[in-house]
mmCIF file of C-alpha atoms and ligand atoms in Angstrom:
data_model
loop_
_atom_site.group_PDB
_atom_site.id
_atom_site.type_symbol
_atom_site.label_atom_id
_atom_site.label_comp_id
_atom_site.label_asym_id
_atom_site.label_seq_id
_atom_site.Cartn_x
_atom_site.Cartn_y
_atom_site.Cartn_z
ATOM 1 C CA MET A 7 32.192 16.621 -20.990
ATOM 2 C CA LYS A 8 35.798 17.458 -20.619
ATOM 3 C CA ASP A 9 36.226 13.870 -20.938
ATOM 4 C CA LEU A 10 34.689 12.291 -23.565
ATOM 5 C CA ALA A 11 35.494 13.072 -27.143
ATOM 6 C CA THR A 12 34.640 15.958 -29.843
ATOM 7 C CA THR A 13 32.317 14.135 -31.399
ATOM 8 C CA THR A 14 30.100 13.751 -28.575
ATOM 9 C CA GLN A 15 31.152 16.493 -27.275
ATOM 10 C CA LEU A 16 29.578 18.335 -30.455
ATOM 11 C CA VAL A 17 25.774 17.236 -29.917
ATOM 12 C CA HIS A 18 26.002 17.841 -26.670
ATOM 13 C CA ALA A 19 27.808 20.467 -25.288
ATOM 14 C CA GLY A 20 26.086 23.305 -23.932
ATOM 15 C CA GLU A 21 22.674 21.277 -24.631
ATOM 16 C CA ARG A 22 19.586 21.537 -21.137
ATOM 17 C CA ARG A 23 21.561 24.575 -18.994
ATOM 18 C CA ASP A 24 19.363 26.359 -17.149
ATOM 19 C CA ALA A 25 16.358 28.469 -17.311
ATOM 20 C CA PRO A 26 17.918 31.468 -16.566
ATOM 21 C CA VAL A 27 17.180 33.909 -13.541
ATOM 22 C CA GLY A 28 15.812 36.359 -15.761
ATOM 23 C CA VAL A 29 13.124 36.561 -17.308
ATOM 24 C CA PRO A 30 13.273 37.185 -21.274
ATOM 25 C CA VAL A 31 10.735 39.790 -21.963
ATOM 26 C CA SER A 32 9.577 38.537 -25.090
ATOM 27 C CA THR A 33 8.483 34.524 -25.061
ATOM 28 C CA PRO A 34 11.323 32.684 -26.366
ATOM 29 C CA ILE A 35 11.207 30.064 -29.328
ATOM 30 C CA TYR A 36 11.425 26.837 -27.824
ATOM 31 C CA PRO A 37 12.028 24.537 -30.662
ATOM 32 C CA SER A 38 12.408 21.105 -28.464
ATOM 33 C CA ALA A 39 10.627 18.329 -29.317
ATOM 34 C CA THR A 40 10.584 16.546 -25.649
ATOM 35 C CA TYR A 41 11.448 17.144 -22.300
ATOM 36 C CA THR A 42 13.780 15.367 -19.076
ATOM 37 C CA TYR A 43 13.805 15.356 -16.582
ATOM 38 C CA VAL A 44 15.785 15.449 -13.825
ATOM 39 C CA SER A 45 15.098 10.841 -12.809
ATOM 40 C CA MET A 46 13.327 9.003 -13.475
ATOM 41 C CA ALA A 47 9.968 9.931 -10.758
ATOM 42 C CA GLU A 48 9.669 12.645 -12.256
ATOM 43 C CA MET A 49 9.193 11.602 -15.013
ATOM 44 C CA ASP A 50 6.355 10.094 -13.938
ATOM 45 C CA LYS A 51 5.075 12.637 -11.857
ATOM 46 C CA VAL A 52 4.936 14.907 -15.370
ATOM 47 C CA PHE A 53 3.624 12.230 -17.904
ATOM 48 C CA SER A 54 1.268 10.872 -15.492
ATOM 49 C CA GLY A 55 -0.587 14.051 -15.137
ATOM 50 C CA ASP A 56 0.597 14.680 -10.870
ATOM 51 C CA ALA A 57 3.155 18.053 -12.284
ATOM 52 C CA PRO A 58 1.567 20.494 -14.928
ATOM 53 C CA ASP A 59 4.463 19.933 -17.403
ATOM 54 C CA TYR A 60 5.974 19.327 -21.330
ATOM 55 C CA ILE A 61 6.790 16.273 -21.731
ATOM 56 C CA TYR A 62 6.338 16.322 -25.892
ATOM 57 C CA SER A 63 5.955 18.579 -28.905
ATOM 58 C CA ARG A 64 3.013 17.500 -30.355
ATOM 59 C CA TYR A 65 1.257 17.009 -26.383
ATOM 60 C CA GLY A 66 2.291 20.664 -25.731
ATOM 61 C CA ASN A 67 5.080 23.391 -25.883
ATOM 62 C CA PRO A 68 5.572 26.459 -24.254
ATOM 63 C CA THR A 69 5.904 29.263 -27.100
ATOM 64 C CA VAL A 70 2.775 28.315 -28.517
ATOM 65 C CA ALA A 71 0.763 27.921 -25.624
ATOM 66 C CA ALA A 72 1.449 31.660 -24.691
ATOM 67 C CA LEU A 73 -0.108 32.199 -27.753
ATOM 68 C CA GLN A 74 -3.032 30.184 -26.778
ATOM 69 C CA GLU A 75 -3.163 32.144 -23.404
ATOM 70 C CA ALA A 76 -2.735 35.739 -25.446
ATOM 71 C CA LEU A 77 -6.152 35.366 -26.991
ATOM 72 C CA ALA A 78 -7.874 32.745 -24.586
ATOM 73 C CA THR A 79 -7.872 35.873 -22.792
ATOM 74 C CA VAL A 80 -8.377 38.754 -24.825
ATOM 75 C CA GLU A 81 -11.521 36.687 -25.899
ATOM 76 C CA ASN A 82 -12.310 35.854 -23.136
ATOM 77 C CA GLY A 83 -12.055 32.234 -23.156
ATOM 78 C CA SER A 84 -11.917 29.602 -21.334
ATOM 79 C CA PHE A 85 -8.478 27.852 -22.767
ATOM 80 C CA ALA A 86 -7.421 28.637 -26.046
ATOM 81 C CA CYS A 87 -5.910 25.494 -28.793
ATOM 82 C CA ALA A 88 -3.685 25.877 -31.334
ATOM 83 C CA TYR A 89 -3.207 24.570 -34.581
ATOM 84 C CA ALA A 90 -1.354 23.895 -38.348
ATOM 85 C CA SER A 91 -3.999 26.252 -40.242
ATOM 86 C CA GLY A 92 -7.644 27.491 -39.619
ATOM 87 C CA MET A 93 -8.705 24.543 -41.850
ATOM 88 C CA ALA A 94 -7.018 22.036 -38.773
ATOM 89 C CA ALA A 95 -9.138 24.767 -35.626
ATOM 90 C CA LEU A 96 -11.895 24.538 -37.002
ATOM 91 C CA HIS A 97 -11.913 20.786 -38.059
ATOM 92 C CA ALA A 98 -11.259 20.420 -33.819
ATOM 93 C CA ALA A 99 -13.478 22.583 -33.184
ATOM 94 C CA LEU A 100 -16.098 20.526 -34.778
ATOM 95 C CA PHE A 101 -15.290 17.621 -33.086
ATOM 96 C CA ALA A 102 -15.123 18.639 -29.819
ATOM 97 C CA CYS A 103 -19.432 18.922 -30.383
ATOM 98 C CA GLU A 104 -19.851 15.418 -30.873
ATOM 99 C CA LEU A 105 -20.820 15.011 -34.448
ATOM 100 C CA SER A 106 -21.792 11.328 -35.308
ATOM 101 C CA LEU A 107 -23.984 9.323 -37.419
ATOM 102 C CA ASN A 108 -26.856 11.660 -38.803
ATOM 103 C CA SER A 109 -25.724 14.332 -36.638
ATOM 104 C CA VAL A 110 -27.041 17.469 -38.430
ATOM 105 C CA VAL A 111 -24.330 21.184 -38.916
ATOM 106 C CA LEU A 112 -26.418 23.829 -39.582
ATOM 107 C CA ALA A 113 -23.877 26.471 -41.592
ATOM 108 C CA SER A 114 -24.508 29.928 -43.057
ATOM 109 C CA ARG A 115 -24.881 29.456 -46.996
ATOM 110 C CA ASP A 116 -21.940 32.241 -47.650
ATOM 111 C CA LEU A 117 -19.653 30.014 -45.314
ATOM 112 C CA TYR A 118 -15.838 29.995 -46.348
ATOM 113 C CA GLY A 119 -15.930 27.168 -49.280
ATOM 114 C CA ALA A 120 -13.395 24.662 -47.888
ATOM 115 C CA SER A 121 -15.920 24.831 -44.624
ATOM 116 C CA PHE A 122 -18.123 23.461 -46.384
ATOM 117 C CA ASP A 123 -15.580 20.881 -48.143
ATOM 118 C CA LEU A 124 -15.336 19.942 -44.849
ATOM 119 C CA LEU A 125 -17.983 19.786 -43.220
ATOM 120 C CA THR A 126 -19.563 17.799 -46.731
ATOM 121 C CA LYS A 127 -15.722 15.811 -47.935
ATOM 122 C CA ILE A 128 -14.441 14.752 -44.693
ATOM 123 C CA PHE A 129 -17.332 14.419 -41.919
ATOM 124 C CA GLY A 130 -19.802 14.087 -44.218
ATOM 125 C CA ALA A 131 -17.421 10.871 -45.037
ATOM 126 C CA PHE A 132 -19.205 9.781 -41.243
ATOM 127 C CA GLY A 133 -22.502 10.536 -42.417
ATOM 128 C CA VAL A 134 -23.028 14.062 -40.792
ATOM 129 C CA LYS A 135 -25.261 16.245 -42.849
ATOM 130 C CA MET A 136 -24.571 19.566 -43.684
ATOM 131 C CA GLN A 137 -27.543 22.278 -44.223
ATOM 132 C CA THR A 138 -27.411 25.429 -44.907
ATOM 133 C CA ALA A 139 -29.499 28.652 -44.329
ATOM 134 C CA ASP A 140 -29.705 32.474 -44.638
ATOM 135 C CA PHE A 141 -28.311 34.422 -40.948
ATOM 136 C CA SER A 142 -29.252 37.472 -42.043
ATOM 137 C CA ASP A 143 -32.334 36.584 -41.730
ATOM 138 C CA LEU A 144 -32.801 35.315 -38.555
ATOM 139 C CA ASP A 145 -36.620 34.417 -39.011
ATOM 140 C CA ALA A 146 -36.152 31.419 -41.924
ATOM 141 C CA LEU A 147 -33.057 31.012 -39.445
ATOM 142 C CA ARG A 148 -34.929 30.558 -36.196
ATOM 143 C CA GLN A 149 -37.245 27.738 -38.226
ATOM 144 C CA LYS A 150 -34.818 25.500 -40.427
ATOM 145 C CA ALA A 151 -32.872 25.428 -37.256
ATOM 146 C CA LEU A 152 -36.348 23.509 -35.147
ATOM 147 C CA GLU A 153 -37.042 21.477 -38.647
ATOM 148 C CA VAL A 154 -33.781 20.400 -38.311
ATOM 149 C CA LYS A 155 -32.528 20.252 -35.252
ATOM 150 C CA PRO A 156 -29.209 20.775 -35.992
ATOM 151 C CA ARG A 157 -26.284 20.079 -32.859
ATOM 152 C CA VAL A 158 -24.114 23.141 -34.169
ATOM 153 C CA LEU A 159 -24.831 26.192 -35.975
ATOM 154 C CA LEU A 160 -21.229 27.092 -37.545
ATOM 155 C CA ALA A 161 -21.043 31.572 -38.284
ATOM 156 C CA GLU A 162 -18.570 33.885 -39.833
ATOM 157 C CA THR A 163 -18.331 36.939 -38.341
ATOM 158 C CA ILE A 164 -18.696 38.752 -41.083
ATOM 159 C CA SER A 165 -19.213 37.055 -44.350
ATOM 160 C CA ASN A 166 -17.064 36.252 -47.982
ATOM 161 C CA PRO A 167 -16.882 37.718 -49.999
ATOM 162 C CA LEU A 168 -20.414 39.944 -48.855
ATOM 163 C CA LEU A 169 -18.763 41.131 -46.226
ATOM 164 C CA LYS A 170 -22.412 40.521 -43.862
ATOM 165 C CA VAL A 171 -22.063 41.361 -40.140
ATOM 166 C CA CYS A 172 -23.263 37.501 -38.518
ATOM 167 C CA ASP A 173 -25.773 38.854 -35.468
ATOM 168 C CA ILE A 174 -24.374 36.419 -32.954
ATOM 169 C CA ALA A 175 -26.441 36.997 -29.623
ATOM 170 C CA ALA A 176 -29.498 36.541 -31.475
ATOM 171 C CA CYS A 177 -27.810 33.541 -33.770
ATOM 172 C CA ALA A 178 -26.336 31.764 -29.817
ATOM 173 C CA GLU A 179 -29.846 31.848 -28.902
ATOM 174 C CA ILE A 180 -31.823 30.418 -32.180
ATOM 175 C CA ALA A 181 -27.991 27.975 -31.110
ATOM 176 C CA ARG A 182 -29.800 27.490 -27.062
ATOM 177 C CA GLU A 183 -33.802 27.044 -28.108
ATOM 178 C CA VAL A 184 -33.109 23.756 -29.830
ATOM 179 C CA GLY A 185 -29.890 22.943 -27.977
ATOM 180 C CA ALA A 186 -26.979 23.126 -30.150
ATOM 181 C CA ARG A 187 -23.653 24.655 -29.901
ATOM 182 C CA LEU A 188 -21.949 27.491 -32.055
ATOM 183 C CA ILE A 189 -18.985 27.863 -33.307
ATOM 184 C CA VAL A 190 -18.363 31.448 -35.322
ATOM 185 C CA ASP A 191 -14.936 31.278 -37.463
ATOM 186 C CA ASN A 192 -14.246 35.382 -36.305
ATOM 187 C CA THR A 193 -11.086 34.607 -39.081
ATOM 188 C CA PHE A 194 -12.167 38.434 -41.153
ATOM 189 C CA ALA A 195 -13.380 40.303 -37.703
ATOM 190 C CA THR A 196 -10.315 39.195 -35.240
ATOM 191 C CA PRO A 197 -10.072 39.160 -31.813
ATOM 192 C CA TYR A 198 -9.018 43.290 -31.481
ATOM 193 C CA LEU A 199 -13.454 43.786 -33.593
ATOM 194 C CA CYS A 200 -14.829 41.453 -32.095
ATOM 195 C CA HIS A 201 -14.870 38.689 -29.157
ATOM 196 C CA PRO A 202 -17.765 36.183 -29.910
ATOM 197 C CA LEU A 203 -17.865 34.340 -26.980
ATOM 198 C CA ASP A 204 -18.786 37.179 -25.472
ATOM 199 C CA LEU A 205 -21.843 37.387 -27.380
ATOM 200 C CA GLY A 206 -23.379 33.850 -26.667
ATOM 201 C CA ALA A 207 -20.958 31.367 -29.201
ATOM 202 C CA ASP A 208 -19.150 28.485 -27.591
ATOM 203 C CA PHE A 209 -16.779 28.909 -29.604
ATOM 204 C CA SER A 210 -14.450 31.553 -32.084
ATOM 205 C CA VAL A 211 -11.897 29.405 -34.413
ATOM 206 C CA HIS A 212 -9.623 31.351 -36.433
ATOM 207 C CA SER A 213 -7.304 31.518 -39.471
ATOM 208 C CA ALA A 214 -4.413 32.915 -37.624
ATOM 209 C CA THR A 215 -2.338 32.788 -41.199
ATOM 210 C CA LYS A 216 -5.349 36.034 -41.617
ATOM 211 C CA TYR A 217 -4.945 39.268 -39.587
ATOM 212 C CA LEU A 218 -3.196 37.207 -36.072
ATOM 213 C CA GLY A 219 -0.236 37.161 -38.127
ATOM 214 C CA GLY A 220 -1.127 39.433 -40.461
ATOM 215 C CA HIS A 221 2.630 39.850 -42.947
ATOM 216 C CA ALA A 222 1.852 36.538 -44.916
ATOM 217 C CA ASP A 223 3.992 34.631 -43.373
ATOM 218 C CA ALA A 224 2.539 31.775 -40.840
ATOM 219 C CA THR A 225 0.227 29.442 -40.903
ATOM 220 C CA GLY A 226 -1.887 28.961 -38.467
ATOM 221 C CA GLY A 227 -5.799 28.330 -36.386
ATOM 222 C CA ILE A 228 -6.921 28.314 -33.385
ATOM 223 C CA VAL A 229 -9.566 27.974 -30.890
ATOM 224 C CA ILE A 230 -10.407 29.471 -27.873
ATOM 225 C CA ALA A 231 -13.280 27.771 -26.058
ATOM 226 C CA LYS A 232 -16.613 29.214 -23.708
ATOM 227 C CA GLU A 233 -16.339 26.694 -21.427
ATOM 228 C CA GLU A 234 -13.262 24.105 -19.851
ATOM 229 C CA PHE A 235 -14.525 20.772 -20.636
ATOM 230 C CA ASP A 236 -14.059 21.292 -24.040
ATOM 231 C CA ARG A 237 -10.690 21.275 -23.136
ATOM 232 C CA PRO A 238 -10.599 16.592 -23.718
ATOM 233 C CA ALA A 239 -11.673 16.728 -26.515
ATOM 234 C CA LEU A 240 -9.653 20.061 -28.845
ATOM 235 C CA VAL A 241 -6.233 19.050 -26.615
ATOM 236 C CA GLY A 242 -7.294 16.011 -27.701
ATOM 237 C CA VAL A 243 -7.254 16.624 -31.302
ATOM 238 C CA MET A 244 -4.619 18.370 -30.783
ATOM 239 C CA LYS A 245 -2.579 14.847 -29.401
ATOM 240 C CA LEU A 246 -3.944 12.651 -31.079
ATOM 241 C CA VAL A 247 -5.225 13.878 -35.255
ATOM 242 C CA GLY A 248 -1.161 15.730 -34.634
ATOM 243 C CA GLY A 249 -2.156 18.713 -36.641
ATOM 244 C CA VAL A 250 -0.894 21.148 -34.312
ATOM 245 C CA LEU A 251 1.140 24.752 -34.905
ATOM 246 C CA SER A 252 4.702 24.146 -35.386
ATOM 247 C CA VAL A 253 6.257 26.796 -32.810
ATOM 248 C CA TRP A 254 8.420 29.132 -35.386
ATOM 249 C CA GLU A 255 4.916 30.591 -36.814
ATOM 250 C CA ALA A 256 3.126 29.652 -33.116
ATOM 251 C CA HIS A 257 5.777 33.145 -32.474
ATOM 252 C CA GLN A 258 5.971 34.663 -36.120
ATOM 253 C CA ILE A 259 1.779 34.880 -34.613
ATOM 254 C CA LEU A 260 2.596 35.997 -31.579
ATOM 255 C CA ARG A 261 4.562 38.502 -32.227
ATOM 256 C CA GLY A 262 2.055 40.053 -35.226
ATOM 257 C CA ILE A 263 -0.992 39.984 -32.737
ATOM 258 C CA LYS A 264 1.657 42.906 -30.879
ATOM 259 C CA THR A 265 0.373 44.586 -33.462
ATOM 260 C CA LEU A 266 -3.023 43.536 -34.195
ATOM 261 C CA GLY A 267 -4.680 46.500 -32.523
ATOM 262 C CA LEU A 268 -1.955 49.646 -34.061
ATOM 263 C CA ARG A 269 -3.004 47.039 -37.627
ATOM 264 C CA LEU A 270 -6.666 47.699 -37.994
ATOM 265 C CA GLU A 271 -6.769 50.713 -36.559
ATOM 266 C CA ARG A 272 -5.399 51.689 -39.573
ATOM 267 C CA GLN A 273 -6.883 49.465 -42.513
ATOM 268 C CA CYS A 274 -10.332 50.154 -40.714
ATOM 269 C CA GLN A 275 -9.854 53.736 -41.383
ATOM 270 C CA ASN A 276 -7.851 52.880 -44.738
ATOM 271 C CA ALA A 277 -10.953 50.768 -45.607
ATOM 272 C CA LYS A 278 -13.366 52.700 -44.111
ATOM 273 C CA THR A 279 -11.747 56.215 -46.781
ATOM 274 C CA LEU A 280 -11.701 53.683 -49.337
ATOM 275 C CA ALA A 281 -14.923 52.413 -49.727
ATOM 276 C CA GLY A 282 -16.856 55.958 -49.105
ATOM 277 C CA HIS A 283 -13.804 57.648 -52.028
ATOM 278 C CA PHE A 284 -15.641 54.690 -54.580
ATOM 279 C CA SER A 285 -19.140 54.507 -53.272
ATOM 280 C CA THR A 286 -19.679 57.266 -56.611
ATOM 281 C CA HIS A 287 -17.664 56.346 -59.032
ATOM 282 C CA PRO A 288 -18.815 55.540 -62.433
ATOM 283 C CA GLN A 289 -16.561 52.558 -63.279
ATOM 284 C CA ILE A 290 -18.550 50.730 -59.848
ATOM 285 C CA LYS A 291 -22.069 49.433 -59.829
ATOM 286 C CA LYS A 292 -21.935 48.575 -56.029
ATOM 287 C CA VAL A 293 -19.443 49.042 -53.386
ATOM 288 C CA LEU A 294 -20.189 46.404 -50.316
ATOM 289 C CA TYR A 295 -18.834 47.339 -47.128
ATOM 290 C CA PRO A 296 -19.970 47.173 -43.288
ATOM 291 C CA GLY A 297 -20.279 50.765 -42.719
ATOM 292 C CA PHE A 298 -22.925 51.213 -45.428
ATOM 293 C CA SER A 299 -25.204 48.247 -44.087
ATOM 294 C CA ASP A 300 -28.599 49.975 -42.814
ATOM 295 C CA LYS A 301 -28.305 47.966 -39.654
ATOM 296 C CA ALA A 302 -25.491 50.368 -38.003
ATOM 297 C CA ASN A 303 -26.899 49.453 -34.045
ATOM 298 C CA LEU A 304 -25.836 45.931 -35.277
ATOM 299 C CA ILE A 305 -22.135 46.639 -36.998
ATOM 300 C CA LYS A 306 -21.779 48.487 -33.474
ATOM 301 C CA GLN A 307 -23.370 45.637 -31.381
ATOM 302 C CA VAL A 308 -20.682 42.628 -33.264
ATOM 303 C CA LEU A 309 -17.318 45.728 -33.666
ATOM 304 C CA ARG A 310 -15.465 46.946 -32.342
ATOM 305 C CA PRO A 311 -17.416 50.887 -32.668
ATOM 306 C CA PRO A 312 -16.463 52.841 -33.800
ATOM 307 C CA HIS A 313 -15.068 50.243 -37.309
ATOM 308 C CA ALA A 314 -16.960 47.912 -39.747
ATOM 309 C CA GLY A 315 -13.724 46.040 -40.452
ATOM 310 C CA ALA A 316 -10.423 46.274 -43.378
ATOM 311 C CA LEU A 317 -12.163 44.542 -46.575
ATOM 312 C CA VAL A 318 -14.405 46.330 -48.740
ATOM 313 C CA THR A 319 -15.941 44.538 -51.740
ATOM 314 C CA ILE A 320 -16.186 45.792 -55.527
ATOM 315 C CA ILE A 321 -19.081 45.288 -58.160
ATOM 316 C CA LEU A 322 -17.930 46.605 -61.876
ATOM 317 C CA LYS A 323 -20.041 48.042 -62.955
ATOM 318 C CA ASP A 324 -19.413 45.758 -66.497
ATOM 319 C CA ASP A 325 -19.707 43.221 -64.209
ATOM 320 C CA THR A 326 -17.958 40.376 -66.447
ATOM 321 C CA ARG A 327 -15.295 38.692 -65.379
ATOM 322 C CA GLU A 328 -12.754 40.041 -68.844
ATOM 323 C CA ALA A 329 -12.947 43.231 -66.956
ATOM 324 C CA ALA A 330 -12.628 42.003 -63.619
ATOM 325 C CA PHE A 331 -9.730 40.332 -64.714
ATOM 326 C CA ARG A 332 -8.794 43.482 -66.239
ATOM 327 C CA PHE A 333 -8.842 45.482 -63.831
ATOM 328 C CA VAL A 334 -6.553 43.182 -61.176
ATOM 329 C CA ASP A 335 -4.175 42.678 -64.083
ATOM 330 C CA ALA A 336 -3.881 46.347 -64.167
ATOM 331 C CA LEU A 337 -2.901 47.182 -60.219
ATOM 332 C CA LYS A 338 0.607 48.345 -59.728
ATOM 333 C CA LEU A 339 1.218 49.309 -55.490
ATOM 334 C CA CYS A 340 -2.083 46.618 -54.534
ATOM 335 C CA ILE A 341 -1.788 42.819 -54.979
ATOM 336 C CA ARG A 342 -3.407 39.864 -56.958
ATOM 337 C CA ALA A 343 -3.142 37.198 -54.707
ATOM 338 C CA THR A 344 -6.109 34.698 -52.473
ATOM 339 C CA SER A 345 -6.199 35.232 -48.859
ATOM 340 C CA LEU A 346 -6.976 38.350 -46.634
ATOM 341 C CA GLY A 347 -5.512 40.099 -43.139
ATOM 342 C CA ASP A 348 -1.917 40.882 -44.147
ATOM 343 C CA ILE A 349 -0.598 44.542 -44.329
ATOM 344 C CA PHE A 350 -0.108 44.795 -48.105
ATOM 345 C CA THR A 351 -3.330 45.099 -49.706
ATOM 346 C CA LEU A 352 -4.805 41.979 -51.542
ATOM 347 C CA VAL A 353 -7.190 41.419 -53.983
ATOM 348 C CA SER A 354 -9.130 38.883 -55.094
ATOM 349 C CA HIS A 355 -11.864 37.932 -57.625
ATOM 350 C CA SER A 356 -13.921 35.717 -55.910
ATOM 351 C CA ALA A 357 -15.688 33.602 -58.623
ATOM 352 C CA THR A 358 -12.447 32.395 -59.424
ATOM 353 C CA SER A 359 -10.542 31.953 -56.105
ATOM 354 C CA SER A 360 -12.257 30.955 -53.131
ATOM 355 C CA HIS A 361 -15.342 30.420 -54.674
ATOM 356 C CA ARG A 362 -14.762 28.541 -57.754
ATOM 357 C CA GLU A 363 -16.043 25.593 -57.031
ATOM 358 C CA LEU A 364 -19.473 26.408 -57.561
ATOM 359 C CA SER A 365 -21.722 26.501 -60.371
ATOM 360 C CA PRO A 366 -22.490 29.565 -62.427
ATOM 361 C CA LYS A 367 -25.467 29.018 -60.590
ATOM 362 C CA LYS A 368 -25.529 29.080 -57.041
ATOM 363 C CA ARG A 369 -22.462 32.186 -57.817
ATOM 364 C CA ALA A 370 -25.571 33.822 -58.635
ATOM 365 C CA ASP A 371 -28.092 33.045 -55.979
ATOM 366 C CA LEU A 372 -25.256 33.522 -54.038
ATOM 367 C CA GLY A 373 -24.938 37.247 -55.259
ATOM 368 C CA ILE A 374 -21.170 37.085 -56.537
ATOM 369 C CA SER A 375 -21.445 37.710 -59.859
ATOM 370 C CA ASP A 376 -17.995 37.797 -62.316
ATOM 371 C CA GLY A 377 -17.342 41.187 -61.497
ATOM 372 C CA LEU A 378 -17.024 40.821 -57.991
ATOM 373 C CA VAL A 379 -13.210 42.221 -56.575
ATOM 374 C CA ARG A 380 -12.463 41.806 -52.560
ATOM 375 C CA ILE A 381 -10.317 44.568 -51.114
ATOM 376 C CA SER A 382 -8.505 43.186 -47.790
ATOM 377 C CA VAL A 383 -7.350 46.527 -48.036
ATOM 378 C CA GLY A 384 -3.709 47.029 -45.654
ATOM 379 C CA ILE A 385 -1.472 49.676 -44.077
ATOM 380 C CA GLU A 386 -0.222 51.851 -47.284
ATOM 381 C CA ASP A 387 -0.305 55.587 -46.936
ATOM 382 C CA ILE A 388 -4.508 55.063 -48.897
ATOM 383 C CA GLU A 389 -3.747 57.773 -50.458
ATOM 384 C CA ASP A 390 -1.051 55.874 -52.640
ATOM 385 C CA ILE A 391 -4.178 52.583 -53.251
ATOM 386 C CA ILE A 392 -7.099 55.209 -54.144
ATOM 387 C CA ALA A 393 -4.000 56.077 -56.032
ATOM 388 C CA ASP A 394 -3.721 52.237 -57.727
ATOM 389 C CA ILE A 395 -7.022 51.920 -58.082
ATOM 390 C CA GLU A 396 -8.390 54.521 -59.566
ATOM 391 C CA GLN A 397 -5.260 53.995 -62.477
ATOM 392 C CA ALA A 398 -6.709 50.823 -62.607
ATOM 393 C CA LEU A 399 -10.480 50.932 -62.955
ATOM 394 C CA SER A 400 -9.266 53.674 -66.104
ATOM 395 C CA ALA A 401 -6.897 51.378 -67.403
HETATM 396 N N1 LIG B 503 -11.958 30.838 -42.054
HETATM 397 C C1 LIG B 503 -12.443 31.537 -43.264
HETATM 398 C C2 LIG B 503 -13.022 32.446 -42.878
HETATM 399 C C3 LIG B 503 -10.723 31.309 -44.289
HETATM 400 O O1 LIG B 503 -10.428 33.123 -45.011
HETATM 401 C C4 LIG B 503 -9.696 30.386 -44.187
HETATM 402 C C5 LIG B 503 -9.196 30.794 -45.913
HETATM 403 O O2 LIG B 503 -8.808 31.825 -45.796
HETATM 404 C C6 LIG B 503 -10.183 29.375 -42.912
HETATM 405 C C7 LIG B 503 -10.949 29.872 -42.077
HETATM 406 C C8 LIG B 503 -8.821 28.446 -43.154
HETATM 407 O O3 LIG B 503 -7.788 29.376 -42.892
HETATM 408 P P1 LIG B 503 -5.880 28.565 -43.354
HETATM 409 O O4 LIG B 503 -6.000 28.847 -44.752
HETATM 410 O O5 LIG B 503 -4.872 29.075 -42.261
HETATM 411 O O6 LIG B 503 -5.929 27.194 -43.432
#
């Protein structure tokens, strides 16, 4: 290296050092896009799959692999595959279900809006059909499944913004009965509160942008698969569609999940206190919170007891868009923002954000009125959160 020109030294000096003998306590960030080997023979072995190792960033990355391994472990999957966003992850899970012309996906009717659009606009363009059902009415769901013979059932552990908890085990039974696969979007519940694969799902999907990252500073998604045989499809989407998780985001999310349990303990407790406090408030018509559901046994079976999630939805007594805007605009601590699952308390108005694309009639059919506001409860002191909401309600 000493004999080379300064320009060349600047490019190569210090690079490609041996890995340290000591094992790093936390996973390093490996931004390298490509890997070299001692010889072409070694490289040939790796490329042919005879020696497991890294080749190129779109095929796999050690930092991303650490996150994948962690989440597969926590949710008892055979393996996990990470992507650039929650939507990319859901796309991969749907692809793994081998959808083709006239395949039917039977989706929960209060699914996240972009998930509907993914089914109708992207998969729909290839002839995949979407049908919807109320997944909280199991008899109707079974009837519909028998009728439309879906290839996939697509559910969310906790629905948005009505916060209904899905009976995943019952949905898995229906899926088996009709020969369908079950995908559960577990974003709202997190791997701390729910393990969908243990309840019979084939795939658990997360927007890691939410609770997993937890700090509103990373975008990512992950699919955890129950069966090893789904690996080629999920890895294939990663390699060939190419929506891979960036190594920097993987590091943020890997760091995020280390405090997921601590954050969720606090956030769930805060949500419970908040829901209880506002349940009899004169300005509030209704508080939606899974802990108030009459299906206590189901909540216990799906979510880690004694928790009921960290989201609370309120419907204002003056159930209008003007009242909702006035309330949200008056907040001083809680943040007006879409998204959820962050350490900050985030407040969103569903009718003009996540469900904006729906017609007023469709929103009304779903029970999403103009005075409905969703609160993703953060880790702040609960007294401060309550005081802020109180002052905004009287504004
Ligand atoms: N699933 C749910 C339940 C969501 O709320 C979201 C985003 O809000 C997504 C998936 C999509 O995640 P991302 O924004 O990371 O693509």
